[in-house]
Each structure stands twice: as C-alpha cells, then as structure tokens.
Tab-separated table of C-alpha atoms in Angstrom:
chain	number	residue	atom	x	y	z
A	1	UNK	CA	-0.053	-0.029	-0.014
A	2	UNK	CA	2.774	2.434	0.822
A	3	UNK	CA	4.422	1.812	-2.571
A	4	UNK	CA	0.964	2.328	-4.123
A	5	UNK	CA	0.608	5.744	-2.257
A	6	UNK	CA	4.261	6.669	-3.372
A	7	UNK	CA	3.568	5.890	-7.192
A	8	UNK	CA	0.147	8.017	-6.969
A	9	UNK	CA	1.702	11.066	-5.109
A	10	UNK	CA	4.601	11.020	-7.859
A	11	UNK	CA	1.851	11.032	-10.651
A	12	UNK	CA	-0.367	13.671	-9.073
A	13	UNK	CA	2.762	15.761	-8.583
A	14	UNK	CA	3.430	16.097	-12.041
A	15	UNK	CA	-0.030	16.519	-13.374
A	16	UNK	CA	-3.153	18.583	-12.215
A	17	UNK	CA	-6.014	18.104	-10.132
A	18	UNK	CA	-8.060	15.027	-11.341
A	19	UNK	CA	-5.198	12.632	-10.391
A	20	UNK	CA	-5.261	14.061	-6.866
A	21	UNK	CA	-9.133	13.377	-6.773
A	22	UNK	CA	-8.536	9.622	-7.830
A	23	UNK	CA	-5.745	9.595	-5.297
A	24	UNK	CA	-7.928	10.801	-2.535
A	25	UNK	CA	-10.603	8.376	-3.858
A	26	UNK	CA	-8.155	5.610	-3.744
A	27	UNK	CA	-6.797	6.438	-0.081
A	28	UNK	CA	-10.536	6.958	0.945
A	29	UNK	CA	-11.337	3.316	-0.249
A	30	UNK	CA	-8.360	2.042	1.385
A	31	UNK	CA	-8.981	3.621	4.794
A	32	UNK	CA	-12.826	2.589	4.441
A	33	UNK	CA	-11.539	-0.964	3.689
A	34	UNK	CA	-9.124	-0.868	6.827
A	35	UNK	CA	-11.671	0.686	9.139
A	36	UNK	CA	-13.942	-2.231	9.295
A	37	UNK	CA	-15.898	-0.792	12.118
A	38	UNK	CA	-19.057	1.135	11.345
A	39	UNK	CA	-19.641	3.869	8.755
A	40	UNK	CA	-20.635	6.300	11.416
A	41	UNK	CA	-17.272	5.693	13.113
A	42	UNK	CA	-15.639	6.968	9.878
A	43	UNK	CA	-17.756	9.973	9.162
A	44	UNK	CA	-17.547	11.189	13.046
A	45	UNK	CA	-13.484	11.077	13.006
A	46	UNK	CA	-12.517	14.804	12.118
A	47	UNK	CA	-10.325	14.755	8.695
A	48	UNK	CA	-6.717	15.219	9.414
A	49	UNK	CA	-3.464	15.268	7.355
A	50	UNK	CA	-3.924	14.916	3.661
A	51	UNK	CA	-7.752	15.083	3.886
A	52	UNK	CA	-8.069	18.465	5.814
A	53	UNK	CA	-5.341	20.111	3.325
A	54	UNK	CA	-7.443	19.002	0.423
A	55	UNK	CA	-10.807	20.129	1.707
A	56	UNK	CA	-9.099	23.498	2.879
A	57	UNK	CA	-7.761	23.797	-0.751
A	58	UNK	CA	-10.918	23.146	-2.605
A	59	UNK	CA	-12.784	25.601	-0.578
A	60	UNK	CA	-10.205	28.188	-1.348
A	61	UNK	CA	-10.312	27.631	-4.978
A	62	UNK	CA	-14.165	27.770	-5.196
A	63	UNK	CA	-14.492	30.889	-3.177
A	64	UNK	CA	-11.690	32.337	-5.525
A	65	UNK	CA	-13.774	31.567	-8.594
A	66	UNK	CA	-17.001	32.926	-7.268
A	67	UNK	CA	-15.124	36.329	-6.397
A	68	UNK	CA	-13.578	36.468	-9.991
A	69	UNK	CA	-16.989	35.997	-11.845
A	70	UNK	CA	-18.826	38.755	-9.872
A	71	UNK	CA	-21.126	40.850	-11.915
A	72	UNK	CA	-19.037	43.968	-11.817
A	73	UNK	CA	-15.991	42.113	-13.151
A	74	UNK	CA	-17.931	40.503	-16.075
A	75	UNK	CA	-18.752	43.856	-17.310
A	76	UNK	CA	-15.432	45.535	-16.954
A	77	UNK	CA	-13.691	46.524	-20.192
A	78	UNK	CA	-10.881	43.872	-20.075
A	79	UNK	CA	-13.328	41.205	-19.496
A	80	UNK	CA	-15.632	42.392	-22.186
A	81	UNK	CA	-12.566	42.519	-24.722
A	82	UNK	CA	-11.141	39.062	-23.686
A	83	UNK	CA	-14.730	37.539	-24.342
A	84	UNK	CA	-15.258	39.335	-27.469
A	85	UNK	CA	-15.283	37.485	-30.854
A	86	UNK	CA	-12.689	39.861	-32.566
A	87	UNK	CA	-10.088	38.799	-29.862
A	88	UNK	CA	-11.182	35.059	-29.824
A	89	UNK	CA	-10.742	34.782	-33.483
A	90	UNK	CA	-7.249	35.595	-33.513
A	91	UNK	CA	-5.522	36.591	-36.722
A	92	UNK	CA	-8.041	37.446	-39.391
A	93	UNK	CA	-6.232	35.842	-42.262
A	94	UNK	CA	-8.354	32.888	-43.600
A	95	UNK	CA	-11.204	33.123	-41.109
A	96	UNK	CA	-14.559	32.556	-42.236
A	97	UNK	CA	-17.322	35.109	-41.011
A	98	UNK	CA	-20.794	36.200	-41.872
A	99	UNK	CA	-21.461	39.569	-43.205
A	100	UNK	CA	-24.359	41.700	-44.224
A	101	UNK	CA	-24.687	43.700	-47.197
A	102	UNK	CA	-25.458	47.495	-46.233
A	103	UNK	CA	-24.876	49.186	-49.492
A	104	UNK	CA	-24.813	48.448	-53.109
A	105	UNK	CA	-23.236	50.336	-55.915
A	106	UNK	CA	-23.809	48.760	-59.411
A	107	UNK	CA	-21.722	45.724	-59.070
A	108	UNK	CA	-19.909	46.600	-55.659
A	109	UNK	CA	-21.185	45.128	-52.407
A	110	UNK	CA	-20.442	46.965	-49.244
A	111	UNK	CA	-20.419	44.155	-46.540
A	112	UNK	CA	-20.387	44.734	-42.868
A	113	UNK	CA	-19.023	41.698	-40.883
A	114	UNK	CA	-18.474	43.338	-37.289
A	115	UNK	CA	-15.043	44.746	-37.547
A	116	UNK	CA	-14.059	48.384	-37.740
A	117	UNK	CA	-14.360	48.578	-41.383
A	118	UNK	CA	-16.637	47.263	-44.113
A	119	UNK	CA	-15.322	45.254	-46.988
A	120	UNK	CA	-16.123	45.802	-50.722
A	121	UNK	CA	-16.640	42.683	-52.929
A	122	UNK	CA	-17.709	42.265	-56.605
A	123	UNK	CA	-21.077	40.751	-57.372
A	124	UNK	CA	-20.460	37.157	-58.260
A	125	UNK	CA	-21.678	35.736	-61.489
A	126	UNK	CA	-23.561	33.120	-60.182
A	127	UNK	CA	-26.905	34.102	-58.353
A	128	UNK	CA	-26.201	37.659	-58.829
A	129	UNK	CA	-29.865	39.011	-58.286
A	130	UNK	CA	-29.964	37.255	-54.707
A	131	UNK	CA	-27.404	39.801	-53.342
A	132	UNK	CA	-29.518	42.812	-52.380
A	133	UNK	CA	-29.208	45.191	-49.237
A	134	UNK	CA	-29.718	43.219	-46.223
A	135	UNK	CA	-28.761	39.848	-47.270
A	136	UNK	CA	-26.370	37.738	-45.194
A	137	UNK	CA	-23.088	36.756	-46.995
A	138	UNK	CA	-20.308	34.206	-45.952
A	139	UNK	CA	-16.758	35.815	-46.408
A	140	UNK	CA	-13.181	34.495	-46.016
A	141	UNK	CA	-11.413	37.530	-44.349
A	142	UNK	CA	-7.884	38.375	-45.371
A	143	UNK	CA	-7.291	41.913	-43.465
A	144	UNK	CA	-9.201	43.973	-41.133
A	145	UNK	CA	-7.717	47.032	-42.260
A	146	UNK	CA	-5.686	47.772	-45.603
A	147	UNK	CA	-2.700	49.868	-44.505
A	148	UNK	CA	0.633	50.269	-45.901
A	149	UNK	CA	3.676	52.331	-45.214
A	150	UNK	CA	4.879	54.357	-48.274
A	151	UNK	CA	8.598	55.503	-48.952
A	152	UNK	CA	9.202	58.734	-47.127
A	153	UNK	CA	6.023	58.788	-45.087
A	154	UNK	CA	5.782	59.157	-41.105
A	155	UNK	CA	2.613	57.194	-40.851
A	156	UNK	CA	0.603	54.177	-42.653
A	157	UNK	CA	-1.694	55.211	-45.447
A	158	UNK	CA	-4.934	53.523	-44.722
A	159	UNK	CA	-7.703	52.568	-47.224
A	160	UNK	CA	-10.414	52.614	-44.508
A	161	UNK	CA	-11.545	49.163	-45.795
A	162	UNK	CA	-11.355	45.596	-44.901
A	163	UNK	CA	-10.637	42.731	-47.223
A	164	UNK	CA	-12.511	39.645	-47.698
A	165	UNK	CA	-13.106	37.083	-50.417
A	166	UNK	CA	-17.055	36.447	-50.878
A	167	UNK	CA	-17.931	32.878	-50.680
A	168	UNK	CA	-21.615	33.024	-51.275
A	169	UNK	CA	-24.829	33.518	-49.654
A	170	UNK	CA	-25.532	32.073	-46.221
A	171	UNK	CA	-26.981	28.938	-46.470
A	172	UNK	CA	-29.749	27.309	-44.427
A	173	UNK	CA	-32.929	28.785	-42.782
A	174	UNK	CA	-32.096	32.006	-40.563
A	175	UNK	CA	-32.853	31.253	-36.823
A	176	UNK	CA	-35.824	33.233	-35.731
B	1	UNK	CA	-20.253	78.655	-51.324
B	2	UNK	CA	-23.837	77.689	-50.782
B	3	UNK	CA	-22.886	76.329	-47.478
B	4	UNK	CA	-21.442	79.877	-46.511
B	5	UNK	CA	-24.640	81.491	-47.639
B	6	UNK	CA	-26.795	79.047	-45.681
B	7	UNK	CA	-24.740	79.435	-42.656
B	8	UNK	CA	-25.252	83.313	-42.748
B	9	UNK	CA	-28.960	82.820	-43.177
B	10	UNK	CA	-28.976	80.625	-40.246
B	11	UNK	CA	-26.794	83.028	-38.077
B	12	UNK	CA	-29.316	85.827	-39.197
B	13	UNK	CA	-32.334	83.847	-38.026
B	14	UNK	CA	-30.493	83.187	-34.922
B	15	UNK	CA	-30.081	86.661	-34.158
B	16	UNK	CA	-33.558	87.662	-32.570
B	17	UNK	CA	-33.711	84.931	-30.309
B	18	UNK	CA	-30.047	85.418	-29.264
B	19	UNK	CA	-30.955	88.832	-28.547
B	20	UNK	CA	-33.561	87.516	-25.915
B	21	UNK	CA	-30.960	84.996	-24.503
B	22	UNK	CA	-28.483	87.875	-24.104
B	23	UNK	CA	-30.788	89.904	-22.105
B	24	UNK	CA	-31.852	87.184	-19.963
B	25	UNK	CA	-28.304	86.201	-19.108
B	26	UNK	CA	-27.807	89.781	-18.112
B	27	UNK	CA	-30.495	89.280	-15.704
B	28	UNK	CA	-32.911	91.981	-16.896
B	29	UNK	CA	-35.714	91.133	-19.325
B	30	UNK	CA	-37.216	93.879	-21.502
B	31	UNK	CA	-40.425	93.891	-19.446
B	32	UNK	CA	-38.519	94.060	-16.058
B	33	UNK	CA	-36.385	97.108	-17.351
B	34	UNK	CA	-39.570	99.303	-17.395
B	35	UNK	CA	-40.901	97.562	-14.111
B	36	UNK	CA	-37.664	98.182	-12.358
B	37	UNK	CA	-38.239	102.036	-12.255
B	38	UNK	CA	-41.511	101.224	-10.293
B	39	UNK	CA	-40.729	98.453	-7.958
B	40	UNK	CA	-37.058	97.737	-7.162
B	41	UNK	CA	-38.131	94.674	-5.111
B	42	UNK	CA	-39.753	93.123	-8.200
B	43	UNK	CA	-36.586	93.453	-10.029
B	44	UNK	CA	-34.275	91.887	-7.461
B	45	UNK	CA	-36.599	88.935	-7.345
B	46	UNK	CA	-36.212	88.462	-10.950
B	47	UNK	CA	-32.434	88.715	-10.747
B	48	UNK	CA	-32.409	86.187	-8.162
B	49	UNK	CA	-34.386	83.555	-9.841
B	50	UNK	CA	-32.233	84.124	-13.302
B	51	UNK	CA	-29.002	83.795	-11.051
B	52	UNK	CA	-30.597	80.635	-9.587
B	53	UNK	CA	-31.393	79.201	-13.072
B	54	UNK	CA	-27.819	80.149	-14.478
B	55	UNK	CA	-25.548	79.436	-11.270
B	56	UNK	CA	-27.168	76.539	-9.572
B	57	UNK	CA	-26.638	73.812	-12.539
B	58	UNK	CA	-23.080	74.682	-12.429
B	59	UNK	CA	-22.575	73.615	-8.809
B	60	UNK	CA	-23.791	70.035	-9.555
B	61	UNK	CA	-21.485	67.480	-11.188
B	62	UNK	CA	-24.139	65.751	-13.274
B	63	UNK	CA	-27.229	67.919	-13.242
B	64	UNK	CA	-28.651	66.556	-16.322
B	65	UNK	CA	-28.265	62.947	-15.199
B	66	UNK	CA	-26.382	62.196	-18.445
B	67	UNK	CA	-24.590	59.072	-17.016
B	68	UNK	CA	-27.850	57.281	-17.693
B	69	UNK	CA	-27.659	58.035	-21.327
B	70	UNK	CA	-24.951	55.654	-21.978
B	71	UNK	CA	-23.014	52.652	-20.423
B	72	UNK	CA	-19.652	50.964	-21.121
B	73	UNK	CA	-21.482	47.836	-22.876
B	74	UNK	CA	-23.241	50.258	-25.203
B	75	UNK	CA	-19.885	51.942	-26.208
B	76	UNK	CA	-18.635	48.265	-26.567
B	77	UNK	CA	-21.362	47.049	-28.697
B	78	UNK	CA	-21.049	49.972	-31.127
B	79	UNK	CA	-17.308	49.142	-31.691
B	80	UNK	CA	-16.160	52.456	-30.095
B	81	UNK	CA	-12.942	50.731	-28.861
B	82	UNK	CA	-11.593	49.699	-32.118
B	83	UNK	CA	-8.530	51.722	-33.557
B	84	UNK	CA	-6.455	51.688	-36.569
B	85	UNK	CA	-3.410	49.699	-37.198
B	86	UNK	CA	-0.320	50.223	-35.302
B	87	UNK	CA	1.420	51.976	-37.985
B	88	UNK	CA	-1.360	54.790	-38.268
B	89	UNK	CA	-1.129	55.410	-34.622
B	90	UNK	CA	-0.560	59.300	-33.255
B	91	UNK	CA	2.108	59.286	-30.811
B	92	UNK	CA	0.046	61.670	-28.739
B	93	UNK	CA	-2.931	58.946	-28.399
B	94	UNK	CA	-0.874	56.476	-26.696
B	95	UNK	CA	-2.228	57.539	-23.047
B	96	UNK	CA	-5.742	56.763	-24.368
B	97	UNK	CA	-4.908	53.274	-25.814
B	98	UNK	CA	-5.551	50.120	-23.650
B	99	UNK	CA	-3.255	48.194	-25.860
B	100	UNK	CA	-2.396	46.677	-29.328
B	101	UNK	CA	-3.603	43.352	-30.323
B	102	UNK	CA	-2.335	41.824	-33.675
B	103	UNK	CA	-1.244	45.175	-34.946
B	104	UNK	CA	-4.613	46.710	-34.188
B	105	UNK	CA	-5.077	49.443	-31.426
B	106	UNK	CA	-7.549	49.242	-28.816
B	107	UNK	CA	-8.890	52.237	-27.342
B	108	UNK	CA	-9.373	52.102	-23.410
B	109	UNK	CA	-13.086	52.308	-22.927
B	110	UNK	CA	-12.784	53.116	-19.231
B	111	UNK	CA	-11.023	56.376	-20.199
B	112	UNK	CA	-13.553	56.918	-23.023
B	113	UNK	CA	-16.659	56.591	-20.618
B	114	UNK	CA	-14.983	59.295	-18.268
B	115	UNK	CA	-14.194	61.711	-21.211
B	116	UNK	CA	-17.545	61.290	-23.039
B	117	UNK	CA	-19.245	62.062	-19.836
B	118	UNK	CA	-17.497	65.229	-19.369
B	119	UNK	CA	-17.899	66.040	-23.133
B	120	UNK	CA	-21.683	65.511	-22.896
B	121	UNK	CA	-22.023	67.675	-19.756
B	122	UNK	CA	-20.248	70.576	-21.155
B	123	UNK	CA	-22.329	70.367	-24.080
B	124	UNK	CA	-25.487	70.142	-21.971
B	125	UNK	CA	-24.543	73.247	-19.991
B	126	UNK	CA	-23.799	75.364	-23.208
B	127	UNK	CA	-27.162	74.268	-24.650
B	128	UNK	CA	-28.714	75.033	-21.422
B	129	UNK	CA	-27.446	78.687	-21.462
B	130	UNK	CA	-28.656	79.189	-24.855
B	131	UNK	CA	-25.369	78.563	-26.760
B	132	UNK	CA	-24.831	77.936	-30.414
B	133	UNK	CA	-23.349	74.560	-31.360
B	134	UNK	CA	-21.792	73.624	-34.274
B	135	UNK	CA	-21.299	69.850	-35.677
B	136	UNK	CA	-18.453	69.562	-37.806
B	137	UNK	CA	-17.344	66.399	-39.655
B	138	UNK	CA	-15.684	65.953	-43.028
B	139	UNK	CA	-16.364	62.208	-43.307
B	140	UNK	CA	-18.658	62.007	-46.508
B	141	UNK	CA	-19.939	58.738	-45.508
B	142	UNK	CA	-21.667	60.343	-42.265
B	143	UNK	CA	-22.313	63.902	-43.761
B	144	UNK	CA	-26.090	63.422	-43.823
B	145	UNK	CA	-26.189	61.742	-40.618
B	146	UNK	CA	-24.600	64.732	-38.870
B	147	UNK	CA	-26.641	67.138	-40.723
B	148	UNK	CA	-29.962	65.380	-39.678
B	149	UNK	CA	-28.726	65.414	-36.123
B	150	UNK	CA	-28.095	69.009	-36.025
B	151	UNK	CA	-31.367	69.741	-37.611
B	152	UNK	CA	-33.222	67.380	-35.153
B	153	UNK	CA	-31.719	69.229	-32.128
B	154	UNK	CA	-32.144	72.704	-33.499
B	155	UNK	CA	-28.507	73.501	-33.776
B	156	UNK	CA	-25.948	73.906	-36.817
B	157	UNK	CA	-23.868	71.617	-38.890
B	158	UNK	CA	-20.756	72.195	-41.250
B	159	UNK	CA	-19.969	69.197	-43.170
B	160	UNK	CA	-18.614	70.628	-46.553
B	161	UNK	CA	-15.555	72.229	-47.494
B	162	UNK	CA	-14.219	74.642	-44.867
B	163	UNK	CA	-13.487	78.002	-46.254
B	164	UNK	CA	-10.311	79.675	-45.032
B	165	UNK	CA	-11.551	82.536	-42.708
B	166	UNK	CA	-14.900	81.042	-41.792
B	167	UNK	CA	-14.112	81.874	-37.837
B	168	UNK	CA	-11.174	84.064	-38.076
B	169	UNK	CA	-12.426	86.259	-40.896
B	170	UNK	CA	-16.247	86.200	-40.093
B	171	UNK	CA	-17.124	89.863	-39.809
B	172	UNK	CA	-15.637	90.675	-43.198
B	173	UNK	CA	-16.865	87.361	-45.030
B	174	UNK	CA	-20.292	87.727	-43.527
B	175	UNK	CA	-21.909	90.658	-41.802
B	176	UNK	CA	-20.106	92.527	-39.111
B	177	UNK	CA	-22.665	91.566	-36.300
B	178	UNK	CA	-22.474	87.691	-36.953
B	179	UNK	CA	-22.433	85.651	-34.051
B	180	UNK	CA	-19.677	82.782	-33.782
B	181	UNK	CA	-20.808	79.278	-32.265
B	182	UNK	CA	-20.177	78.713	-28.710
B	183	UNK	CA	-19.147	75.099	-28.960
B	184	UNK	CA	-17.842	73.239	-31.955
B	185	UNK	CA	-18.204	69.444	-31.713
B	186	UNK	CA	-16.253	67.410	-34.081
B	187	UNK	CA	-17.454	64.140	-34.809
B	188	UNK	CA	-14.351	63.498	-36.953
B	189	UNK	CA	-11.159	65.573	-36.440
B	190	UNK	CA	-9.346	64.775	-39.785
B	191	UNK	CA	-10.183	66.208	-43.162
B	192	UNK	CA	-10.447	64.058	-46.228
B	193	UNK	CA	-6.571	63.895	-46.790
B	194	UNK	CA	-5.992	62.555	-43.239
B	195	UNK	CA	-4.686	65.985	-41.616
B	196	UNK	CA	-6.124	68.023	-38.695
B	197	UNK	CA	-9.238	69.870	-39.595
B	198	UNK	CA	-8.402	73.390	-39.799
B	199	UNK	CA	-11.314	74.167	-37.683
B	200	UNK	CA	-9.781	72.777	-34.491
B	201	UNK	CA	-6.838	75.495	-34.889
B	202	UNK	CA	-9.157	78.355	-35.898
B	203	UNK	CA	-11.645	77.432	-32.875
B	204	UNK	CA	-8.446	77.654	-30.564
B	205	UNK	CA	-7.542	80.912	-32.116
B	206	UNK	CA	-11.202	82.413	-31.627
B	207	UNK	CA	-11.403	81.042	-27.897
B	208	UNK	CA	-14.253	78.668	-28.936
B	209	UNK	CA	-14.190	75.471	-26.896
B	210	UNK	CA	-14.310	72.300	-28.863
B	211	UNK	CA	-15.547	68.540	-28.337
B	212	UNK	CA	-13.791	66.027	-30.478
B	213	UNK	CA	-14.182	62.450	-31.204
B	214	UNK	CA	-10.324	61.442	-31.618
B	215	UNK	CA	-9.456	58.047	-33.068
B	216	UNK	CA	-5.976	56.431	-32.798
B	217	UNK	CA	-4.654	58.372	-35.853
B	218	UNK	CA	-5.910	61.717	-34.699
B	219	UNK	CA	-4.076	64.643	-32.989
B	220	UNK	CA	-5.897	65.249	-29.664
B	221	UNK	CA	-4.037	68.548	-28.653
B	222	UNK	CA	-6.110	71.709	-29.166
B	223	UNK	CA	-9.157	70.199	-28.333
B	224	UNK	CA	-10.879	71.193	-24.927
B	225	UNK	CA	-12.840	68.060	-24.459
B	226	UNK	CA	-11.330	65.279	-26.539
B	227	UNK	CA	-13.201	61.804	-26.492
B	228	UNK	CA	-10.960	58.982	-27.909
B	229	UNK	CA	-12.982	56.563	-29.786
B	230	UNK	CA	-13.671	54.982	-33.036
B	231	UNK	CA	-14.881	57.516	-35.839
B	232	UNK	CA	-14.968	55.121	-38.691
B	233	UNK	CA	-17.776	52.694	-38.063
B	234	UNK	CA	-21.461	53.766	-38.886
B	235	UNK	CA	-22.577	52.215	-35.534
B	236	UNK	CA	-20.203	54.179	-33.429
B	237	UNK	CA	-21.157	57.367	-35.453
B	238	UNK	CA	-24.704	56.829	-34.898
B	239	UNK	CA	-24.109	56.384	-31.378
B	240	UNK	CA	-22.426	59.610	-30.868
B	241	UNK	CA	-25.133	61.472	-32.720
B	242	UNK	CA	-27.757	59.990	-30.739
B	243	UNK	CA	-26.121	60.939	-27.611
B	244	UNK	CA	-25.181	64.560	-28.639
B	245	UNK	CA	-28.788	64.887	-29.733
B	246	UNK	CA	-30.196	63.737	-26.684
B	247	UNK	CA	-28.052	65.949	-24.469
B	248	UNK	CA	-29.045	68.880	-26.286
B	249	UNK	CA	-32.545	68.313	-26.278
B	250	UNK	CA	-32.571	67.427	-22.666
B	251	UNK	CA	-30.969	70.636	-21.749
B	252	UNK	CA	-32.981	72.761	-23.853
B	253	UNK	CA	-36.223	71.155	-22.493
B	254	UNK	CA	-34.724	71.682	-18.905
B	255	UNK	CA	-34.139	75.516	-19.680
B	256	UNK	CA	-37.772	75.977	-21.049
B	257	UNK	CA	-39.232	74.233	-17.996
B	258	UNK	CA	-37.140	76.304	-15.478
B	259	UNK	CA	-38.101	79.414	-17.448
B	260	UNK	CA	-41.764	78.432	-17.254
B	261	UNK	CA	-41.438	77.723	-13.575
B	262	UNK	CA	-39.888	81.220	-13.100
B	263	UNK	CA	-42.639	82.929	-14.657
B	264	UNK	CA	-45.298	81.133	-12.669
C-alpha cells in the first residue's frame, strides 16, 4: 500500500487536479476497507492530514472563482474585450465570417461583418440578383484594415476598408 | 459657397432669439427694465431667480443625469474601442490606448466613458445657457447623418469644404454683427486627406471650446474635451450623434421648464 501511495503521489505531483481526486478516492477506499468498524465511526472522526488540506484547498479555490466571476468584473472593459469574438478569433487571415450587405453600387457590394471597417466585394456571376441590401453572406477575411507605409511617409496610409473574399450567400434557414 | 450662404442665413435667423437670450443672461428682461423703475423689489426677485437658473446647475456634477444615457456595454457594442493599425497611430494618442492586438490598436473604454461624460456634460450646459453648437465632420460617409442630427436638435452643422476665414475672418466674409458658435463638436477631427481639420486650430484662435471624437490616428491636442473613440464605423457614429442629440434636447427642455417655473 505504501508503494502504491508513493506512485500515485508522484503521478499527481506532475499533473493537475484530477489525479489528486482519484488519489484521494483511492486512499479513502483503502481507509474505509481498513476501518472495518461502522460507517458512522468513519464519518464522525475529524479529517486530518491530507484530507483536511485537500478540503481547505478546494474551498479556497471555489471562493476564489466566485469572487472572480462577480457581475462587476464581468462587465469591465478587459473582461468584455477578452470574451469578444474579434479577440477570440485571432489573426483575421483565412477566417470565415458572416457579413451583411448594407450598400450596393452597381456591381460593388459593401459588406459589414462586425469589424471596424466594411469590405467591398464584386457581385459574383452565379446568383447575382440574390445579393440585395440586407442579405447575409459568407466571407473569408484577409485583412481587417488595408494599410501600408509608403516611402518617405511618417505614418501608414489607410484605405479605410477591410479585405475579404466572397464565398456565397448564407445557406440554411435563418434562426428566428 | 452655398454652405457659406446657408450658415449666414441661419446666423441671421438666430439673431433675434439670441438677443432675448443675451438679455436674460444679463438678468434683466425687456419687461422688467420698465418695471424696475417702479418696483425695485420685483427686479431683485427677477435677478435672483435668473441667477438661480444660471448658477445653480454649475454647482452640480451631473445636473442633467447624462450618465444614464450610455454605459460601457453600449460603447463596446457600437465598436467604439476599435482603433486603426499600429502604423497609423498618432504618438499623442498613446495614453488613451488600452493596448495593441495583432497590430490593431484598442482604445481604453474606461477612459472613454469618463471623457465622453465630461464632453456631454459641457455640451448640455452650453445648450442650457442658450449657446450655439456647431457640428463639424468632413467624413462624406456620415455627412447626412451629422446634418440631420443638427437639424433635429435645433443646432448647426458644417460638413462641407471649410473656407479659410470662416471663423477668423467672419466679420468681413459675413456681416459685421455675426455671432460665432459657442461650442464646436468635431465628430471626426480629420479632413479628407488625413490631416487635422482647420476648424480645430481656428476655434482655438477664436477662444471657442471644442469637443472632438479622436481616433487612434488623430491629434488630440488643441481640443478642449477630447473623446478617444472610433470614428469610422457607422454604428459608433450613430451612437455619438444620438447621444449629442439627446443631451442637447434634454438641456433645452430643462431650460424651457425652468423658465416656465420662473414665470409662474
């Protein structure tokens, strides 16, 4: 049993919490098998040593989590930013997004996908008439803002536009 | 050219109303000037009431309860925190930035909430005291929005080409008795070639306070009440226009209400 405990403790020290739980479960089963007296005798005995330390640690962790997820924290700017889709997405290159057409000039479709700028796409040859103001389309994003530093300039020149490739209309029934 | 004529016509229309406002600011209406000769006591009561209307709101930090008009979540949903790319950043905007993520600047909304609150409060006090507010923006995408906002709250807008001496040479370009705006609100501080709008410098020269939405590529110096925020997304611009319209309407309604109470 001593060798078994040593092995389990080594495993748990290298990895995270779940092995500790199974260690505790193993130890508890071992103790309960050793204490062949009544169950009430086992529950009345105050927990000591590893059991007490584990209880204290889990209580502290739960109270810490509760403090972190208070409503005031959830609506703070860093929390809002961290949970925003734009940040969770990561680099924009190659990501698929859903946009809405908000303006049309002949064959140019101005699509807003939730970033700072809109993107301008050419009306595709297939199903061209279906692209009207308000239709949802699928885009593959390339860049969130088209900027470039030219020779002799102090700041970048920006086109005030994003770049994306039009993949097609949004398939499937819209969720009401 | 047409815009200049339009401004002049509007300023002429503003004249009579302004005359009444000026008189009330000095604490004596035309009617009380005659009455003062007969009853000095009535005149002192008039001046006390007018003083209370003019001085009491200045002692309160948020007299018009403008903090209930917007929250940080509203600003976040309107994408006010999104800035330009790192290469477009203006050095003086760095204190207002939260950070830079994948080359995109993020504006610190906690500072923006504070600055926007101050700017709206100032606008409300100016409108309360009968001041002329001029909305300026050279973004052609939002020119119509800015003009309709100004018309809806009874103020003025200038979203066309800014002629050289519009503020600095006004007595000669228009008539000698022209009244200049008491507050200029820049909904975008850049002109069409990404340089500072001439109106910022001219307003500073003429001692006219300015409120300006400064993006991460704008220069916030010379603006009295800068508001760091996004000025490129339609959602953000609609939010600003709605907020300014509501503050000015609220302030003017409050003034009208207090005048009526004083009359009773």
